[in-house]
Coordinates of C-alpha atoms and ligand atoms in Angstrom, one line a residue:
X1 CA 97.5 -146.4 -78.1
X2 CA 94.1 -145.0 -77.1
X3 CA 92.7 -142.2 -79.0
X4 CA 92.3 -138.8 -77.4
X5 CA 88.5 -138.9 -77.5
X6 CA 86.5 -136.8 -75.1
X7 CA 85.4 -139.7 -72.9
X8 CA 89.0 -140.9 -72.6
X9 CA 90.2 -137.5 -71.5
X10 CA 87.4 -137.3 -68.9
X11 CA 88.3 -140.8 -67.7
X12 CA 91.9 -139.9 -67.4
X13 CA 91.2 -136.7 -65.4
X14 CA 89.0 -138.6 -63.0
X15 CA 91.6 -141.3 -62.6
X16 CA 94.3 -138.7 -61.9
X17 CA 92.1 -136.7 -59.5
X18 CA 91.4 -139.6 -57.3
X19 CA 95.1 -139.1 -56.3
X20 CA 94.8 -135.3 -55.9
X21 CA 92.6 -135.3 -52.8
X22 CA 93.6 -136.8 -49.5
X23 CA 91.4 -139.8 -48.7
X24 CA 88.6 -139.1 -46.2
X25 CA 89.2 -142.5 -44.5
X26 CA 92.9 -142.7 -43.7
X27 CA 94.9 -145.9 -44.1
X28 CA 94.3 -146.7 -40.4
X29 CA 90.6 -147.0 -41.1
X30 CA 89.5 -144.1 -39.0
X31 CA 87.8 -141.0 -40.3
X32 CA 90.1 -138.1 -39.4
X33 CA 87.4 -135.6 -38.3
X34 CA 85.9 -138.3 -36.1
X35 CA 89.2 -139.0 -34.5
X36 CA 89.5 -135.3 -33.7
X37 CA 86.0 -135.3 -32.2
X38 CA 86.9 -138.3 -30.1
X39 CA 90.1 -136.7 -28.8
X40 CA 88.0 -133.6 -27.8
X41 CA 85.6 -135.8 -26.1
X42 CA 88.4 -137.5 -24.2
X43 CA 89.8 -134.0 -23.2
X44 CA 86.3 -133.1 -21.9
X45 CA 86.5 -136.2 -19.7
X46 CA 89.8 -134.9 -18.3
X47 CA 92.0 -137.2 -20.4
X48 CA 91.5 -140.1 -18.0
X49 CA 94.1 -143.0 -18.1
X50 CA 91.4 -145.5 -18.8
X51 CA 90.8 -143.8 -22.2
X52 CA 94.2 -144.8 -23.7
X53 CA 93.1 -143.2 -27.0
X54 CA 96.2 -142.0 -28.8
X55 CA 96.3 -140.4 -32.2
X56 CA 99.0 -142.9 -33.3
X57 CA 96.4 -145.7 -33.5
X58 CA 93.2 -146.1 -35.4
X59 CA 90.2 -144.7 -33.5
X60 CA 88.3 -147.8 -34.5
X61 CA 90.7 -149.9 -32.3
X62 CA 90.2 -147.7 -29.3
X63 CA 88.4 -149.3 -26.3
X64 CA 84.7 -148.4 -26.3
X65 CA 84.6 -147.4 -29.9
X66 CA 82.8 -149.5 -32.6
X67 CA 83.1 -148.5 -36.2
X68 CA 81.6 -149.6 -39.5
X69 CA 83.6 -148.7 -42.6
X70 CA 85.8 -146.3 -40.7
X71 CA 82.8 -144.4 -39.2
X72 CA 82.1 -144.4 -35.4
X73 CA 78.7 -146.1 -34.9
X74 CA 78.7 -146.8 -31.2
X75 CA 80.4 -145.6 -28.1
X76 CA 80.3 -147.5 -24.8
X77 CA 82.2 -145.8 -21.9
X78 CA 82.4 -146.0 -18.1
X79 CA 84.4 -144.6 -15.2
X80 CA 84.5 -141.1 -16.7
X81 CA 84.7 -137.7 -15.0
X82 CA 84.3 -134.2 -16.4
X83 CA 81.5 -133.7 -18.9
X84 CA 80.4 -134.6 -22.4
X85 CA 82.0 -132.3 -24.9
X86 CA 79.8 -130.7 -27.5
X87 CA 82.4 -132.0 -30.0
X88 CA 80.5 -135.3 -29.8
X89 CA 78.4 -133.8 -32.7
X90 CA 81.4 -134.6 -34.9
X91 CA 80.6 -138.3 -34.8
X92 CA 77.9 -137.9 -37.5
X93 CA 77.2 -141.6 -37.8
X94 CA 76.8 -142.3 -34.1
X95 CA 73.7 -144.4 -33.4
X96 CA 74.5 -145.8 -30.0
X97 CA 75.8 -143.9 -27.0
X98 CA 76.1 -145.7 -23.7
X99 CA 77.9 -144.0 -20.7
X100 CA 77.6 -145.6 -17.3
X101 CA 79.1 -146.1 -13.9
X102 CA 80.6 -142.6 -14.0
X103 CA 79.7 -140.9 -10.6
X104 CA 82.2 -138.1 -11.3
X105 CA 80.6 -137.2 -14.6
X106 CA 78.6 -134.0 -14.3
X107 CA 77.4 -131.2 -16.4
X108 CA 74.6 -130.9 -19.0
X109 CA 74.0 -133.1 -22.0
X110 CA 75.2 -130.9 -24.8
X111 CA 72.6 -129.6 -27.2
X112 CA 74.8 -130.6 -30.1
X113 CA 73.8 -134.2 -29.5
X114 CA 70.6 -133.6 -31.5
X115 CA 72.7 -133.6 -34.6
X116 CA 73.4 -137.3 -34.2
X117 CA 71.3 -140.1 -35.7
X118 CA 71.0 -141.8 -32.2
X119 CA 68.6 -144.7 -31.8
X120 CA 70.0 -145.7 -28.4
X121 CA 70.9 -143.2 -25.7
X122 CA 71.9 -144.3 -22.2
X123 CA 73.6 -142.1 -19.7
X124 CA 73.2 -143.8 -16.4
X125 CA 74.8 -143.9 -12.9
X126 CA 76.5 -140.5 -13.4
X127 CA 76.1 -137.2 -11.5
X128 CA 74.2 -135.6 -14.3
X129 CA 71.8 -133.0 -12.7
X130 CA 69.2 -130.5 -13.7
X131 CA 66.2 -131.0 -15.8
X132 CA 65.9 -133.6 -18.6
X133 CA 66.6 -131.3 -21.6
X134 CA 63.6 -130.9 -23.9
X135 CA 65.8 -130.9 -27.0
X136 CA 66.0 -134.7 -26.6
X137 CA 62.6 -134.6 -28.3
X138 CA 64.6 -133.7 -31.5
X139 CA 66.3 -137.1 -31.6
X140 CA 63.6 -138.5 -33.8
X141 CA 65.2 -141.9 -34.4
X142 CA 65.5 -142.7 -30.7
X143 CA 64.0 -146.0 -29.7
X144 CA 65.6 -146.3 -26.2
X145 CA 66.3 -143.5 -23.7
X146 CA 67.9 -144.5 -20.4
X147 CA 68.8 -141.8 -17.9
X148 CA 68.5 -143.8 -14.8
X149 CA 70.5 -143.3 -11.6
X150 CA 71.4 -139.7 -12.1
X151 CA 70.5 -136.6 -10.1
X152 CA 67.9 -135.3 -12.6
X153 CA 65.2 -133.0 -11.3
X154 CA 62.1 -131.3 -12.8
X155 CA 59.4 -132.9 -15.0
X156 CA 59.5 -135.5 -17.8
X157 CA 59.5 -133.1 -20.8
X158 CA 56.5 -133.2 -23.1
X159 CA 58.8 -133.1 -26.1
X160 CA 59.8 -136.8 -25.7
X161 CA 56.2 -137.8 -26.3
X162 CA 56.7 -136.8 -29.9
X163 CA 59.5 -139.3 -30.5
X164 CA 57.8 -141.7 -33.0
X165 CA 59.9 -144.8 -32.2
X166 CA 60.6 -144.4 -28.5
X167 CA 59.7 -147.8 -27.1
X168 CA 61.9 -148.1 -24.0
X169 CA 62.0 -145.2 -21.5
X170 CA 64.0 -145.7 -18.3
X171 CA 64.2 -142.7 -15.9
X172 CA 64.4 -144.5 -12.6
X173 CA 66.3 -143.4 -9.5
X174 CA 66.3 -139.6 -10.1
X175 CA 64.4 -136.8 -8.4
X176 CA 61.9 -136.2 -11.1
X177 CA 58.6 -134.4 -10.2
X178 CA 55.3 -133.7 -11.9
X179 CA 53.1 -136.1 -13.8
X180 CA 53.4 -138.5 -16.7
X181 CA 52.8 -136.6 -20.0
X182 CA 49.5 -137.8 -21.3
X183 CA 50.6 -138.7 -24.9
X184 CA 53.6 -140.8 -23.9
X185 CA 53.8 -143.8 -26.2
X186 CA 50.8 -142.5 -28.1
X187 CA 50.3 -144.4 -31.3
X188 CA 53.2 -146.8 -30.7
X189 CA 52.4 -150.4 -31.7
X190 CA 55.6 -152.1 -30.8
X191 CA 56.3 -153.6 -27.4
X192 CA 56.9 -150.9 -24.8
X193 CA 58.9 -150.7 -21.6
X194 CA 58.7 -148.0 -19.0
X195 CA 60.7 -147.6 -15.8
X196 CA 60.0 -144.5 -13.7
X197 CA 60.6 -146.1 -10.3
X198 CA 62.1 -144.1 -7.4
X199 CA 61.3 -140.6 -8.3
X200 CA 58.9 -138.0 -6.9
X201 CA 56.3 -138.3 -9.6
X202 CA 52.6 -137.5 -8.7
X203 CA 49.1 -137.6 -10.0
X204 CA 47.0 -140.1 -11.9
X205 CA 48.7 -142.2 -14.5
X206 CA 47.2 -141.1 -17.8
X207 CA 44.6 -143.6 -19.1
X208 CA 46.1 -143.2 -22.6
X209 CA 49.3 -145.0 -21.7
X210 CA 47.1 -148.1 -21.0
X211 CA 46.9 -148.4 -24.8
X212 CA 50.6 -149.2 -25.0
X213 CA 51.6 -152.8 -25.5
X214 CA 53.7 -153.1 -22.3
X215 CA 56.3 -155.7 -21.7
X216 CA 57.3 -154.2 -18.4
X217 CA 56.2 -151.3 -16.4
X218 CA 57.8 -150.1 -13.2
X219 CA 56.3 -147.2 -11.3
X220 CA 57.3 -148.1 -7.8
X221 CA 58.4 -145.6 -5.2
X222 CA 56.6 -142.5 -6.4
X223 CA 53.5 -140.6 -5.3
X224 CA 51.2 -141.8 -8.0
X225 CA 47.5 -142.0 -7.2
X226 CA 44.2 -143.1 -8.7
X227 CA 42.8 -146.2 -10.3
X228 CA 45.3 -148.1 -12.5
X229 CA 43.3 -151.2 -13.3
X230 CA 43.4 -150.2 -17.0
X231 CA 47.0 -151.4 -17.2
X232 CA 45.6 -155.0 -16.8
X233 CA 43.3 -154.6 -19.8
X234 CA 43.2 -156.8 -23.0
X235 CA 45.9 -154.8 -24.8
X236 CA 48.4 -155.9 -22.0
X237 CA 48.7 -159.5 -23.3
X238 CA 52.5 -159.3 -23.4
X239 CA 53.0 -157.8 -19.9
X240 CA 55.6 -159.8 -18.0
X241 CA 56.5 -157.5 -15.1
X242 CA 54.5 -154.8 -13.3
X243 CA 55.7 -153.1 -10.2
X244 CA 53.4 -150.5 -8.8
X245 CA 54.6 -150.8 -5.2
X246 CA 55.0 -147.9 -2.8
X247 CA 52.5 -145.5 -4.3
X248 CA 49.0 -144.4 -3.5
X249 CA 47.1 -146.3 -6.2
X250 CA 43.5 -147.1 -5.3
X251 CA 41.7 -149.9 -7.1
X252 CA 39.5 -152.9 -6.6
X253 CA 41.6 -156.0 -7.2
X254 CA 38.5 -158.4 -7.4
X255 CA 37.8 -157.6 -11.0
X256 CA 41.4 -157.6 -12.4
X257 CA 42.2 -160.0 -15.2
X258 CA 45.9 -161.0 -15.5
X259 CA 48.0 -161.3 -18.7
X260 CA 49.2 -164.9 -18.9
X261 CA 53.0 -164.1 -19.3
X262 CA 53.1 -162.3 -15.9
X263 CA 56.3 -163.2 -14.0
X264 CA 56.4 -160.3 -11.5
X265 CA 53.5 -158.4 -10.0
X266 CA 54.3 -156.2 -7.0
X267 CA 51.3 -154.2 -5.8
X268 CA 52.5 -153.8 -2.2
X269 CA 52.1 -150.6 -0.2
X270 CA 49.2 -149.0 -2.0
X271 CA 45.5 -148.6 -1.2
X272 CA 44.2 -151.7 -3.1
X273 CA 40.9 -153.2 -1.9
X274 CA 38.6 -156.1 -2.8
X275 CA 40.0 -159.6 -2.8
X276 CA 42.6 -161.6 -4.7
X277 CA 40.9 -163.2 -7.8
X278 CA 41.3 -167.0 -8.0
X279 CA 42.4 -166.5 -11.7
X280 CA 45.8 -165.7 -10.2
X281 CA 46.4 -169.4 -9.8
X282 CA 46.4 -169.8 -13.6
X283 CA 49.6 -167.7 -14.0
X284 CA 52.2 -170.3 -14.9
X285 CA 55.3 -168.0 -14.9
X286 CA 54.5 -166.0 -11.7
X287 CA 57.6 -165.9 -9.5
X288 CA 57.1 -162.7 -7.6
X289 CA 53.8 -161.7 -6.2
X290 CA 53.4 -159.2 -3.4
X291 CA 50.2 -157.5 -2.2
X292 CA 51.3 -156.6 1.3
X293 CA 50.4 -153.3 2.9
X294 CA 47.0 -152.8 1.2
X295 CA 43.3 -153.1 2.2
X296 CA 42.6 -156.5 0.7
X297 CA 40.1 -159.0 2.3
X298 CA 39.1 -162.6 1.8
X299 CA 40.7 -166.0 1.3
X300 CA 44.1 -166.2 -0.4
X301 CA 43.7 -168.5 -3.4
X302 CA 45.6 -171.7 -3.3
X303 CA 47.0 -173.9 -6.1
X304 CA 49.1 -172.9 -9.1
X305 CA 52.3 -171.2 -8.0
X306 CA 50.8 -169.7 -4.9
X307 CA 52.9 -171.9 -2.6
X308 CA 55.9 -169.8 -3.7
X309 CA 54.8 -166.7 -1.8
X310 CA 55.3 -166.4 1.9
X311 CA 53.4 -164.4 4.5
X312 CA 55.5 -161.2 3.9
X313 CA 53.7 -161.0 0.5
X314 CA 50.3 -160.7 2.2
X315 CA 50.8 -159.0 5.6
X316 CA 49.2 -155.7 6.6
X317 CA 45.9 -156.0 4.8
X318 CA 42.4 -155.4 6.1
X319 CA 41.2 -159.1 6.4
X320 CA 43.2 -161.4 4.1
X321 CA 43.2 -165.0 5.5
X322 CA 44.3 -168.5 4.7
X323 CA 47.7 -170.0 3.9
X324 CA 50.3 -168.6 4.4
X325 CA 48.4 -166.3 6.8
X326 CA 46.3 -167.6 9.7
X327 CA 43.2 -169.6 8.5
X328 CA 39.9 -167.9 7.8
X329 CA 37.3 -168.3 10.6
X330 CA 34.0 -168.4 9.0
Ligands
NAG401 C1 94.3 -149.8 -24.3 O1 93.7 -150.5 -23.2 C2 93.2 -151.7 -23.7 C3 92.5 -152.4 -22.5 O2 91.5 -151.5 -22.0 C4 94.3 -152.6 -24.2 O3 93.6 -153.8 -24.7 C5 95.0 -151.9 -25.4 O4 96.0 -152.7 -25.8 C6 95.5 -150.6 -24.9 N1 96.0 -149.9 -26.0 C7 97.1 -149.2 -26.0 C8 97.5 -148.5 -27.3 O5 97.8 -149.0 -25.0
NAG402 C1 85.4 -149.2 -14.3 O1 86.1 -149.3 -13.1 C2 85.8 -150.6 -12.4 C3 86.4 -150.5 -11.0 O2 87.6 -149.9 -11.0 C4 86.3 -151.7 -13.3 O3 85.9 -152.9 -12.6 C5 85.6 -151.7 -14.6 O4 86.1 -152.7 -15.5 C6 85.8 -150.3 -15.3 N1 85.1 -150.3 -16.5 C7 85.6 -149.8 -17.6 C8 84.7 -149.9 -18.9 O5 86.7 -149.3 -17.7
NAG403 C1 85.7 -140.1 -8.5 O1 86.5 -139.1 -7.9 C2 87.0 -139.5 -6.6 C3 87.6 -138.3 -5.9 O2 88.3 -137.5 -6.8 C4 88.0 -140.6 -6.9 O3 88.5 -141.1 -5.6 C5 87.3 -141.8 -7.6 O4 88.2 -142.8 -7.9 C6 86.6 -141.3 -8.8 N1 85.7 -142.4 -9.3 C7 85.7 -142.8 -10.6 C8 84.8 -143.9 -10.9 O5 86.3 -142.2 -11.5
NAG404 C1 35.1 -155.0 -5.8 O1 34.6 -155.6 -7.0 C2 33.8 -156.8 -6.7 C3 33.5 -157.5 -8.0 O2 33.4 -156.6 -9.0 C4 32.6 -156.3 -5.9 O3 31.8 -157.4 -5.6 C5 33.0 -155.6 -4.6 O4 31.9 -155.1 -3.9 C6 34.0 -154.5 -4.9 N1 34.6 -154.1 -3.6 C7 34.5 -152.9 -3.2 C8 35.1 -152.6 -1.8 O5 34.1 -152.0 -3.8
NAG405 C1 56.7 -157.8 0.1 O1 56.6 -156.4 0.3 C2 56.9 -156.0 1.6 C3 56.6 -154.5 1.7 O2 57.2 -153.8 0.6 C4 58.3 -156.4 1.9 O3 58.6 -156.0 3.3 C5 58.5 -157.9 1.8 O4 59.8 -158.2 2.0 C6 58.1 -158.3 0.4 N1 58.2 -159.8 0.3 C7 58.9 -160.4 -0.7 C8 58.9 -161.9 -0.6 O5 59.5 -159.8 -1.5

């Protein structure tokens, strides 16, 4: 028989008390407060049939929900309507939120989302409208932000330039206006990707974003202007895709140097002059190249992968000539 020493008494009390409190993670391996938050979220979406989330089952078994140790880590949902309930803040371990293909989803992004440790936030192909909320700048663990294919208006908020780990920003296919904030990707050393295509953005692209180590950059279908040759500088050695088409960029192509991993380069429909450098023939991965509708002149280089590109990639320039356009007479 054990003696009634003080340590033994304390041990016994601890042992007994582990039965006095209801466990935080219930036997169905789903945190009860998080289950409640998810059911509120479901109600905010109008309790759609596709969310067959019923309280009888573990929330960790619900479609779209991924847990670790009974805590919801990731949500991936589609075909929703209604709006995102502020109750989402109850998922205090949520690092990934992906909502897509939900044209009937409207309303604002709730401010309470800033309480979450999100690293990945994608809300795309919905009817989200209004400005991009500046409180997204408080999500300081965010590495990816994708708000593409919504009805967002107004400027890119300055606040998101202070996100220290943001390396992928996708805001394409909205109605955004204004300019690119100058300190976007400032100080970031990891590979960066930026997609701002098909908005109503204007002005010069800030020179400072040329310091980012881009993997892809899509700026097509805006009203950007100015010289953007700095994007082809030495720091761009990992650049694989660059789409600057359908803007008002003005630059001399003659002196550009091309990063060797380039796969896609669309410069069509701008105000690009000079000639196509022969170094283009050294790009071994190039599969899409388009400089049509510019002010280029001179002989189109041959060799390398240049035979992949038809006349539509060169038409409507000042005086480009040679295969696949008519031959140069000189
Ligand atoms: C909910 O739907 C999924 C398919 O989306 C199905 O696999 C699952 O069995 C359903 N759960 C219940 C409780 O009906
Ligand atoms: C959304 O709806 C489409 C078409 O009804 C369907 O193909 C798709 O699987 C649905 N996605 C989800 C996640 O329910
Ligand atoms: C959106 O709403 C319309 C009209 O209420 C409906 O017909 C359609 O199925 C809904 N789409 C989705 C993806 O929920
Ligand atoms: C473009 O640059 C090349 C080489 O740097 C130079 O020879 C040419 O005159 C420039 N073209 C124009 C139109 O400025
Ligand atoms: C090149 O761009 C022009 C103008 O945007 C477009 O009409 C043409 O189809 C493009 N060619 C290719 C092969 O993509």
